[in-house]
XYZ file of N, CA, C and O in Angstrom:
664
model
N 4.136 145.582 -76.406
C 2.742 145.918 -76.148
C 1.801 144.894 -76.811
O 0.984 144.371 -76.054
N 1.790 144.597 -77.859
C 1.415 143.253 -78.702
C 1.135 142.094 -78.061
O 0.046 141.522 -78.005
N 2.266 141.744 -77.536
C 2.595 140.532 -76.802
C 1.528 140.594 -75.626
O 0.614 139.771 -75.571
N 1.697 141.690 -74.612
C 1.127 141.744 -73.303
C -0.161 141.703 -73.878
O -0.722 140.755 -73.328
N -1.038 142.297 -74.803
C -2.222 141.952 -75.393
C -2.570 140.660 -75.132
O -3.240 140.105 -74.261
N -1.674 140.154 -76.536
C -2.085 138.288 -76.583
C -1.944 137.831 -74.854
O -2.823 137.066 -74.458
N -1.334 138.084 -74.270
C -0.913 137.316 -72.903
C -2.147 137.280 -72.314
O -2.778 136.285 -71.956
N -2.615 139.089 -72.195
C -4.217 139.013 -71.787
C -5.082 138.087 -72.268
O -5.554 137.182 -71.580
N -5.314 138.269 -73.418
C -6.338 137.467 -74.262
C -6.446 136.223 -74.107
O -7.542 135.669 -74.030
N -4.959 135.413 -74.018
C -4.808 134.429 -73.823
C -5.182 133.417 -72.582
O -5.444 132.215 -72.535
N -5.053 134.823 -71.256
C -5.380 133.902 -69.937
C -6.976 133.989 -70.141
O -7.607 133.018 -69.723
N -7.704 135.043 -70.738
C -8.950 134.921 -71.052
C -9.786 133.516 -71.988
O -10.931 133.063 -72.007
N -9.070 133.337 -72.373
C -9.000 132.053 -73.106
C -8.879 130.671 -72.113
O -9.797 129.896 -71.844
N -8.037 130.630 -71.840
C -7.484 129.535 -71.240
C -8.673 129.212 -69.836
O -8.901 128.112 -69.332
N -9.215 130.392 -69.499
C -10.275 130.107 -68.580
C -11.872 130.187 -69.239
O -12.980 130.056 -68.720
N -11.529 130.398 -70.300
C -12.969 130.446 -70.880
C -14.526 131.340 -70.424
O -15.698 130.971 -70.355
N -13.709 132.889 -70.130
C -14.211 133.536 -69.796
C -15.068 134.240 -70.587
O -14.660 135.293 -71.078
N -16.539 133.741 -70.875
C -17.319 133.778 -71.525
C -17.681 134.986 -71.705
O -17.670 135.337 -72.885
N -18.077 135.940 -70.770
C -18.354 137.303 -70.637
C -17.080 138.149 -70.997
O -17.343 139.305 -71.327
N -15.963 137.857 -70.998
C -14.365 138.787 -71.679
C -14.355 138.295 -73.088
O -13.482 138.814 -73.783
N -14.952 137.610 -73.542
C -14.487 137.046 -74.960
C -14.277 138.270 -76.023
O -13.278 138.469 -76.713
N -15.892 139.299 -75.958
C -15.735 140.402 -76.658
C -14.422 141.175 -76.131
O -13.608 141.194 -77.055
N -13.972 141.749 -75.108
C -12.849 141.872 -74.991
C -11.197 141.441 -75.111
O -10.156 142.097 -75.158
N -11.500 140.093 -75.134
C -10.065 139.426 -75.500
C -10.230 139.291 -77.088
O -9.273 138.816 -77.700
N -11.427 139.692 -77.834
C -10.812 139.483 -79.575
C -10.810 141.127 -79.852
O -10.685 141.647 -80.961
N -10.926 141.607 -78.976
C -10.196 143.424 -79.298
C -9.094 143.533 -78.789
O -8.375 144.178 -79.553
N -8.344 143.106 -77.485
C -7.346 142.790 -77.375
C -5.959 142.529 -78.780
O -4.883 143.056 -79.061
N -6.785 141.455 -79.307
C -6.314 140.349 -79.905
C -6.156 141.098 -81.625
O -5.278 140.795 -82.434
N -7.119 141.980 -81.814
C -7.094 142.679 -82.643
C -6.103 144.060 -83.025
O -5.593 144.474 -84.066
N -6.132 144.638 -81.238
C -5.077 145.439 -81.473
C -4.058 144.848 -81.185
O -3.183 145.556 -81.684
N -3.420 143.737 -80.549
C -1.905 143.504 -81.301
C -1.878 143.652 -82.526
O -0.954 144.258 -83.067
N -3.062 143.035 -83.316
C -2.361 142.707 -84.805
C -2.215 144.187 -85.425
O -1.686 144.439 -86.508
N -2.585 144.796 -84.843
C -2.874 145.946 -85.553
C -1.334 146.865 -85.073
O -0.893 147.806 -85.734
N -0.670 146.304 -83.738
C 0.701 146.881 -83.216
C 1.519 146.191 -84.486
O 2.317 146.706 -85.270
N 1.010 144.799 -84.392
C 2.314 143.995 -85.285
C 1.714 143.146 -86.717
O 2.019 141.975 -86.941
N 1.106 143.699 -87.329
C 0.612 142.695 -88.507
C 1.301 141.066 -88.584
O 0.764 139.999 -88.883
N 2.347 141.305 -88.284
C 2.834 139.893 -88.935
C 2.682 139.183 -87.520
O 3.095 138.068 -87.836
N 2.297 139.067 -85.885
C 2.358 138.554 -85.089
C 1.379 137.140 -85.364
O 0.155 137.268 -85.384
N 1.913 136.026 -85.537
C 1.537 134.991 -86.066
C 0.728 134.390 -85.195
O -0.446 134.251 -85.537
N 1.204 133.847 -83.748
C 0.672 133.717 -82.841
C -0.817 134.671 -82.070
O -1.833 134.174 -81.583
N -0.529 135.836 -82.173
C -2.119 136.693 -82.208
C -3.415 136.434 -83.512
O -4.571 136.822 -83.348
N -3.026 135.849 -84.538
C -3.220 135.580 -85.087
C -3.983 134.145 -85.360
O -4.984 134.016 -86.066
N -3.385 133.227 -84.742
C -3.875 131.734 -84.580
C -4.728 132.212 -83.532
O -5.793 131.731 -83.920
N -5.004 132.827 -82.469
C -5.124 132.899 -81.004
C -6.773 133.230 -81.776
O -7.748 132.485 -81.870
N -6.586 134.552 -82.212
C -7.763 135.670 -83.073
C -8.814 133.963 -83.506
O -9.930 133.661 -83.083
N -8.060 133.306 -84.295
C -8.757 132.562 -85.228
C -9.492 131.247 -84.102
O -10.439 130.518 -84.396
N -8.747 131.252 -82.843
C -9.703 129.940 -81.462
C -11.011 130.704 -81.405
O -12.148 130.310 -81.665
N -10.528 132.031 -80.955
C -11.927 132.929 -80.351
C -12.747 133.029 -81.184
O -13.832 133.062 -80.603
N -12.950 133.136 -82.785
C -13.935 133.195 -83.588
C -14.183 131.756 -83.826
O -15.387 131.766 -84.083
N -13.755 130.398 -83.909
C -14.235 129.697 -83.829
C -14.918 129.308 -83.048
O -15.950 128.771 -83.449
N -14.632 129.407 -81.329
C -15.652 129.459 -80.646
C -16.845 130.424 -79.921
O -17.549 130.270 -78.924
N -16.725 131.383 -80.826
C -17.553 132.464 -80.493
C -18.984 132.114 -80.827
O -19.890 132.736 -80.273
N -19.199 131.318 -81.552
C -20.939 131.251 -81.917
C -21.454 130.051 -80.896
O -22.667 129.845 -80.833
N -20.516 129.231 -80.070
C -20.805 128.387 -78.764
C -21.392 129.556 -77.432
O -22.488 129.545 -76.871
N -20.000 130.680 -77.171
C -19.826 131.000 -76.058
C -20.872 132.119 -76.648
O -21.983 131.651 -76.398
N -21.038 133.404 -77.327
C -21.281 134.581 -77.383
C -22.617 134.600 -78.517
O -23.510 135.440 -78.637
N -22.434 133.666 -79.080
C -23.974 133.498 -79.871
C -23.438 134.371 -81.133
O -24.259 135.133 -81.644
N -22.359 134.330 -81.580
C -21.623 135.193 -82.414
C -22.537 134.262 -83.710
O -22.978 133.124 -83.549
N -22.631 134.881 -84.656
C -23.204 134.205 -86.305
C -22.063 133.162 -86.690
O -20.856 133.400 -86.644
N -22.733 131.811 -87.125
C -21.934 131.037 -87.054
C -20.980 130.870 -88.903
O -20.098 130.017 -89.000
N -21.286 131.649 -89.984
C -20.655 130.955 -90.892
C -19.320 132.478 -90.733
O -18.111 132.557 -90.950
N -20.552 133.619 -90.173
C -19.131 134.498 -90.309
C -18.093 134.124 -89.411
O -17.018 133.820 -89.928
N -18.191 134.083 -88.183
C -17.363 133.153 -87.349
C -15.990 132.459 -87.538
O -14.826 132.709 -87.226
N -16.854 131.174 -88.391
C -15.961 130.164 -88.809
C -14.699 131.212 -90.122
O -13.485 131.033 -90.216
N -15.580 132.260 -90.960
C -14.801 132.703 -91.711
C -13.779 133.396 -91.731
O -12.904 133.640 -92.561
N -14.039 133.736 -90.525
C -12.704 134.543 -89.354
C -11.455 133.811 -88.869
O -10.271 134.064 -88.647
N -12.246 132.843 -88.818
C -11.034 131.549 -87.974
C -10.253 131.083 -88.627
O -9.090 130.824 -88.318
N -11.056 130.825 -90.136
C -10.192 130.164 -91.143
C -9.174 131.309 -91.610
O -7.954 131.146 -91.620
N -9.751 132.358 -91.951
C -8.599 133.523 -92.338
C -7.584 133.853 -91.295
O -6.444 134.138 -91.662
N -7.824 133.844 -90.313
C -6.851 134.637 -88.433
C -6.039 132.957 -88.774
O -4.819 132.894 -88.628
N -6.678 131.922 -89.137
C -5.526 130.610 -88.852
C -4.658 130.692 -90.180
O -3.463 130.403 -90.241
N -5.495 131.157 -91.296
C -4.542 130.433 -92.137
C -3.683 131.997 -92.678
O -3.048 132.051 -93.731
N -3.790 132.809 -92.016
C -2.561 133.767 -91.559
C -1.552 133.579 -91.055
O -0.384 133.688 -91.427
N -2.108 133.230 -90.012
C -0.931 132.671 -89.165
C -0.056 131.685 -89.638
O 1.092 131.955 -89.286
N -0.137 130.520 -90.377
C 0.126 129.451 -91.505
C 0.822 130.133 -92.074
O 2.008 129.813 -92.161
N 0.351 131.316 -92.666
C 1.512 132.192 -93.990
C 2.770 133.038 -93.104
O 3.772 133.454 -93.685
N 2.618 133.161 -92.088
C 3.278 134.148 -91.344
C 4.483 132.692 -90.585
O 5.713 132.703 -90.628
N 3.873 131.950 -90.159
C 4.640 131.011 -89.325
C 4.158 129.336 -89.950
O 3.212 128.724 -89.454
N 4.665 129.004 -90.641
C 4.059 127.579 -90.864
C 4.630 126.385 -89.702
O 3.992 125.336 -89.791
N 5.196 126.381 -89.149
C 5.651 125.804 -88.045
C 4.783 125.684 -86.970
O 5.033 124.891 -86.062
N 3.618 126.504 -86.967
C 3.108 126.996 -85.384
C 1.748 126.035 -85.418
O 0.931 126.061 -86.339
N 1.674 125.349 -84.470
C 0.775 124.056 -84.238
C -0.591 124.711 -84.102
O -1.448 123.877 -84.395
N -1.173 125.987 -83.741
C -2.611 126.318 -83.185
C -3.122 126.469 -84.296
O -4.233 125.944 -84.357
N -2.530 127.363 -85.960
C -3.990 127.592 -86.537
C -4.378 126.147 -86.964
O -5.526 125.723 -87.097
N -3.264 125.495 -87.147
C -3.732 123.773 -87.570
C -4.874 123.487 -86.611
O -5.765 122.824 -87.142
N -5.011 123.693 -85.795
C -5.702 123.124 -84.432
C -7.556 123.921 -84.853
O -8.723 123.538 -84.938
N -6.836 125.055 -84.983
C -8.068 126.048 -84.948
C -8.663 125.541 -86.345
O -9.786 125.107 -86.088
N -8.435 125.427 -87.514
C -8.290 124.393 -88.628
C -9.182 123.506 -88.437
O -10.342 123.476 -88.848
N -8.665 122.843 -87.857
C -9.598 121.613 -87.428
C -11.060 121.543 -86.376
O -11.892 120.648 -86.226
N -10.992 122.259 -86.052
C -12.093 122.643 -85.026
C -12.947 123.194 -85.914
O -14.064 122.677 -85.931
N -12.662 124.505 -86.999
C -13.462 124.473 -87.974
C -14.027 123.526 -88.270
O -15.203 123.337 -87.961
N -13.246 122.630 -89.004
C -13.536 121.708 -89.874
C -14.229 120.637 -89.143
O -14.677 119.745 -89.864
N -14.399 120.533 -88.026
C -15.541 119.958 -86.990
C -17.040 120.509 -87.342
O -17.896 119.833 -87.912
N -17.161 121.514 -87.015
C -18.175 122.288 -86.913
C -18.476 122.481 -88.263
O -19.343 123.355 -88.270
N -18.269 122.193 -89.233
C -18.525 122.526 -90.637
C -18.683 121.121 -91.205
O -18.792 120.924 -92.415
N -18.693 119.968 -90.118
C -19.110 119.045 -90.804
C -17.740 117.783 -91.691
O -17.846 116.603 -92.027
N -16.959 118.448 -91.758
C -15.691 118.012 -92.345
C -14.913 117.289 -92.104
O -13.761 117.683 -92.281
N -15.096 115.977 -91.621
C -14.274 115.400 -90.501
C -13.198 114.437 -90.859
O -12.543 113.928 -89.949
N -12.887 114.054 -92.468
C -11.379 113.733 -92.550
C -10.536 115.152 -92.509
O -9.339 114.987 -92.275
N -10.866 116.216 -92.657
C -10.019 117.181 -92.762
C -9.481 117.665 -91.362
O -8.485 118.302 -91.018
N -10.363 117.200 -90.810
C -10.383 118.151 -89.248
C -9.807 117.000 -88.986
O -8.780 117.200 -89.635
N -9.657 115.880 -88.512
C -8.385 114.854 -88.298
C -7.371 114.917 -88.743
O -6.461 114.670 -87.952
N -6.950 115.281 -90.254
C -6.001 115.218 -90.679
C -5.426 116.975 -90.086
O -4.215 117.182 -89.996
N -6.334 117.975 -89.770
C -5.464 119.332 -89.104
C -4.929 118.751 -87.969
O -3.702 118.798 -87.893
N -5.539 118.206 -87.051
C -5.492 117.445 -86.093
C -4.168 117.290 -85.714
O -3.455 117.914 -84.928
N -3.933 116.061 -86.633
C -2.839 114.902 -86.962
C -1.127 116.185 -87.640
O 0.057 116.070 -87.322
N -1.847 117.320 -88.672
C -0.985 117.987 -88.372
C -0.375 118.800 -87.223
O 0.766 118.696 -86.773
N -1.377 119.650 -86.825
C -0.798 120.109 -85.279
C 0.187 119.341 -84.848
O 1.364 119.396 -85.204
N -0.343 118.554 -84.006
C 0.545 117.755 -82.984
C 1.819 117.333 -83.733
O 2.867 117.543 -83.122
N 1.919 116.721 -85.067
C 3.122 116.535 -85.660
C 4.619 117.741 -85.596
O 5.819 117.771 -85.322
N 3.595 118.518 -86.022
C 4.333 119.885 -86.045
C 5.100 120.350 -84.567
O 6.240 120.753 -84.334
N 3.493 119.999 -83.391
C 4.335 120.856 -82.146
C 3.994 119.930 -81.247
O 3.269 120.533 -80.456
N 4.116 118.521 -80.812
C 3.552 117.822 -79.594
C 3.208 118.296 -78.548
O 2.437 117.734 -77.770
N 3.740 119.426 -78.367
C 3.700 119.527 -76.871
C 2.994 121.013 -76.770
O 3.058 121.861 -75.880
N 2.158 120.994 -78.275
C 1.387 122.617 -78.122
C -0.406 122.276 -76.977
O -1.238 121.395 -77.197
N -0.431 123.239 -75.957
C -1.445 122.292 -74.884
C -2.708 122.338 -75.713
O -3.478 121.380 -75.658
N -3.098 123.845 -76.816
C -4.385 123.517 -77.448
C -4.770 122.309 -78.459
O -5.831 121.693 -78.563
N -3.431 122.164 -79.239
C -4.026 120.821 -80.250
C -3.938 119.580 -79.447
O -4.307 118.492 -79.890
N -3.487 119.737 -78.363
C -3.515 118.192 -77.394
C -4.518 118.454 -77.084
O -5.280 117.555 -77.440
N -5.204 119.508 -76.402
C -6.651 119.507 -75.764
C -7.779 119.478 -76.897
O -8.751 118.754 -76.683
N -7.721 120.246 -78.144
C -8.923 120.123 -79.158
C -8.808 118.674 -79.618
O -9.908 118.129 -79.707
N -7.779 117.917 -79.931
C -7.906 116.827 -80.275
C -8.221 115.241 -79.117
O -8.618 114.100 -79.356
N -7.788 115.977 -77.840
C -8.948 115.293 -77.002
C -10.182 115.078 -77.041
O -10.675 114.045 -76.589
N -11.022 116.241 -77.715
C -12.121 116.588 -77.415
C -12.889 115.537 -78.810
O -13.930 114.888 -78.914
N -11.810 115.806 -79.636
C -12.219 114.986 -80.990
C -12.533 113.668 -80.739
O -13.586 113.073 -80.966
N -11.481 113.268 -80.235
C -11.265 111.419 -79.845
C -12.825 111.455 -79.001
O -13.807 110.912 -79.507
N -12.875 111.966 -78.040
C -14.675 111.971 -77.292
C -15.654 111.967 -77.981
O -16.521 111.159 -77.650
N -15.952 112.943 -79.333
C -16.804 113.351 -79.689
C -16.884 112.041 -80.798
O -18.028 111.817 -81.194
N -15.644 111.014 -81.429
C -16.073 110.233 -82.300
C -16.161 108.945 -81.098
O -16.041 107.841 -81.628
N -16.335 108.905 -79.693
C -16.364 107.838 -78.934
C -15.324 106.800 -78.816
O -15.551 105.591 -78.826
N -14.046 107.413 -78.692
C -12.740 107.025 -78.496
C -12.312 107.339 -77.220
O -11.211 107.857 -77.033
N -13.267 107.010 -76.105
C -12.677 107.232 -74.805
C -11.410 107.019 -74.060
O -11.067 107.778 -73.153
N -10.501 105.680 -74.548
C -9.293 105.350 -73.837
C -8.419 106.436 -74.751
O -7.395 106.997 -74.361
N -8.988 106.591 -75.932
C -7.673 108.000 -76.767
C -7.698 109.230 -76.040
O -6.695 109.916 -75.849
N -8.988 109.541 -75.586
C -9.812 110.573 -75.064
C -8.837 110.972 -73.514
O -8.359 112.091 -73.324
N -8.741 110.189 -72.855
C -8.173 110.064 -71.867
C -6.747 110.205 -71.779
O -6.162 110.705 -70.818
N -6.159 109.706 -72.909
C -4.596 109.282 -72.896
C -4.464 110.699 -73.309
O -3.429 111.286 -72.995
N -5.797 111.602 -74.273
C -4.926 113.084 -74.610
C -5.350 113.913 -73.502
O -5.071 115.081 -73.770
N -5.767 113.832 -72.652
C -6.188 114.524 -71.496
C -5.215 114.120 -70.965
O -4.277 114.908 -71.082
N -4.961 113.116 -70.346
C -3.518 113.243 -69.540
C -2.572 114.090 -70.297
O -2.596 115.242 -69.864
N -1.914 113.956 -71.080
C -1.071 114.725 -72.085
C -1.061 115.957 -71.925
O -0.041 116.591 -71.658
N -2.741 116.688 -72.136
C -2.890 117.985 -72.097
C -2.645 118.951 -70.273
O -2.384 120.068 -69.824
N -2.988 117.416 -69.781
C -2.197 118.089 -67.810
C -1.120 117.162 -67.388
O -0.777 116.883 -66.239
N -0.704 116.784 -68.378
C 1.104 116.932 -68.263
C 1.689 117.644 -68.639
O 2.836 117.675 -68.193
N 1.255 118.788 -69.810
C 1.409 120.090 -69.891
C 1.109 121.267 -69.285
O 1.939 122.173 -69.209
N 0.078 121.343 -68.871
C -0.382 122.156 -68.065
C -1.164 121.697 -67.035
O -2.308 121.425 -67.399
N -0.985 121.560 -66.134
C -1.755 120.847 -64.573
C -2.976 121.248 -64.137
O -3.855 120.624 -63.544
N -2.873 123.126 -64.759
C -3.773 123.686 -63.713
C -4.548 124.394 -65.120
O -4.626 125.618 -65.230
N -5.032 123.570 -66.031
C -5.335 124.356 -67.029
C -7.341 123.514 -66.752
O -7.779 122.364 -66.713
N -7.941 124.874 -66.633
C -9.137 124.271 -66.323
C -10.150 123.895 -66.794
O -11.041 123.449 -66.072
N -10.308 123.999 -68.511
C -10.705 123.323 -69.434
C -10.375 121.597 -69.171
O -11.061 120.581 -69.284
N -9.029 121.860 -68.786
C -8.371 120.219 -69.400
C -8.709 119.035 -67.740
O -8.713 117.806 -67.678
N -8.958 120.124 -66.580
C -9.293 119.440 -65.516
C -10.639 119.087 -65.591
O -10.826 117.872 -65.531
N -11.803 119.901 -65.723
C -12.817 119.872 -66.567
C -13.107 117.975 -67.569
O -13.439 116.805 -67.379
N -12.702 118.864 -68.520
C -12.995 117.302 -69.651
C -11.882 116.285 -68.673
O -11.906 115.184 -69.221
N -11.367 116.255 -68.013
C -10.889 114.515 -67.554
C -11.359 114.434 -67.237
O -11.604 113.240 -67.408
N -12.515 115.059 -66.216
C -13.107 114.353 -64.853
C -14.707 114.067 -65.621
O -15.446 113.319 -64.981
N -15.268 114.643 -66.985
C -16.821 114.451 -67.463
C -15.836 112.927 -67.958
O -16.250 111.797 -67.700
N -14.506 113.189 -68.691
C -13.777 111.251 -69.314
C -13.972 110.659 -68.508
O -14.348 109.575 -68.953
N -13.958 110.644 -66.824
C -13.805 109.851 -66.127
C -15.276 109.187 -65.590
O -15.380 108.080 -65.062
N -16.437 110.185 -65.868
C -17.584 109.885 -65.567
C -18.194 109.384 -66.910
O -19.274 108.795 -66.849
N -17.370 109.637 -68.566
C -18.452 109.140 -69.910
C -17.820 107.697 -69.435
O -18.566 106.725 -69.558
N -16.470 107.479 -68.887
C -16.138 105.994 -68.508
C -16.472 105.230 -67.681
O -15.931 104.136 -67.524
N -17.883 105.875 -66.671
C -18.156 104.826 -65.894
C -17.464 104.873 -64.322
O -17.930 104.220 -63.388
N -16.172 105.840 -64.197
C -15.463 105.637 -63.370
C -16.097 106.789 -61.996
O -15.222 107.429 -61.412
N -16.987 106.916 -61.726
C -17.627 108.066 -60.761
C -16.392 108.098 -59.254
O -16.582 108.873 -58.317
């Protein structure tokens, strides 16, 4: 039951369904609440409060304080698992922090290459410091993982237009 939660939450996520968000972090809440130790609901909990003060106008320091705790749960529960690193770092974007949030970055992907969120948040990084050919090379990456993931179809095609390529 846990699981099918996160699964929900998750396709809510993955499409960036702005108006379900309040629903996919209650979702997301009652797994944890089926399974305390579910590590993965946990990292997941800690994307949605990081981006909740973008999408939902959520308060931004409580927010971030959510994300950091739901990630670095998940960290204690699973240290192996590439997202709260990810979610980590995205904090640490938004808070201004930006050797740290490279170096979560740089952990993620070490940890899990082939996890599609730290390939896609750290796309977004390489853009945002004006690293377009990196920018690109992790966008491919992120839909060589997932093809039909529509965030990641999305940011190639604004890469393909910050590059000039219309």
């Amino acid at each position: 039951e846990a699981y099918a939660k996160y699964l929900q939450a998750s396709a809510i996520f993955n499409r960036r369904e702005r108006a379900k968000f309040v629903n996919a972090i209650a979702l997301l809440e009652e797994a944890i609440r089926l399974d305390p130790a579910f590590a993965r609901a946990h990292a997941r909990l800690g994307a949605f409060h990081v981006l909740a003060p973008e999408y939902i106008g959520a308060d931004f320091d409580a927010s971030i304080a959510m994300a950091r705790q739901h990630a670095n749960r998940a960290i204690e529960l699973m240290p192996e698992l590439a997202e709260p690193y990810t979610v980590l770092g995205y904090a640490h974007g938004l808070s201004r922090e930006f050797i740290a949030e490279r170096e979560s970055y740089e952990r993620a992907l070490a940890l899990e290459p082939d996890d599609m969120l730290s390939n896609f948040w750290s796309a977004i990084y390489f853009a945002r410091i004006g690293d377009l050919p990196r920018t690109a090379r992790q966008l491919e990456r992120v839909l060589a993982i997932d093809p039909m993931l529509p965030n990641g179809l999305t940011w190639r095609g604004w890469s393909y237009v910050f590059d000039g390529d219309n």
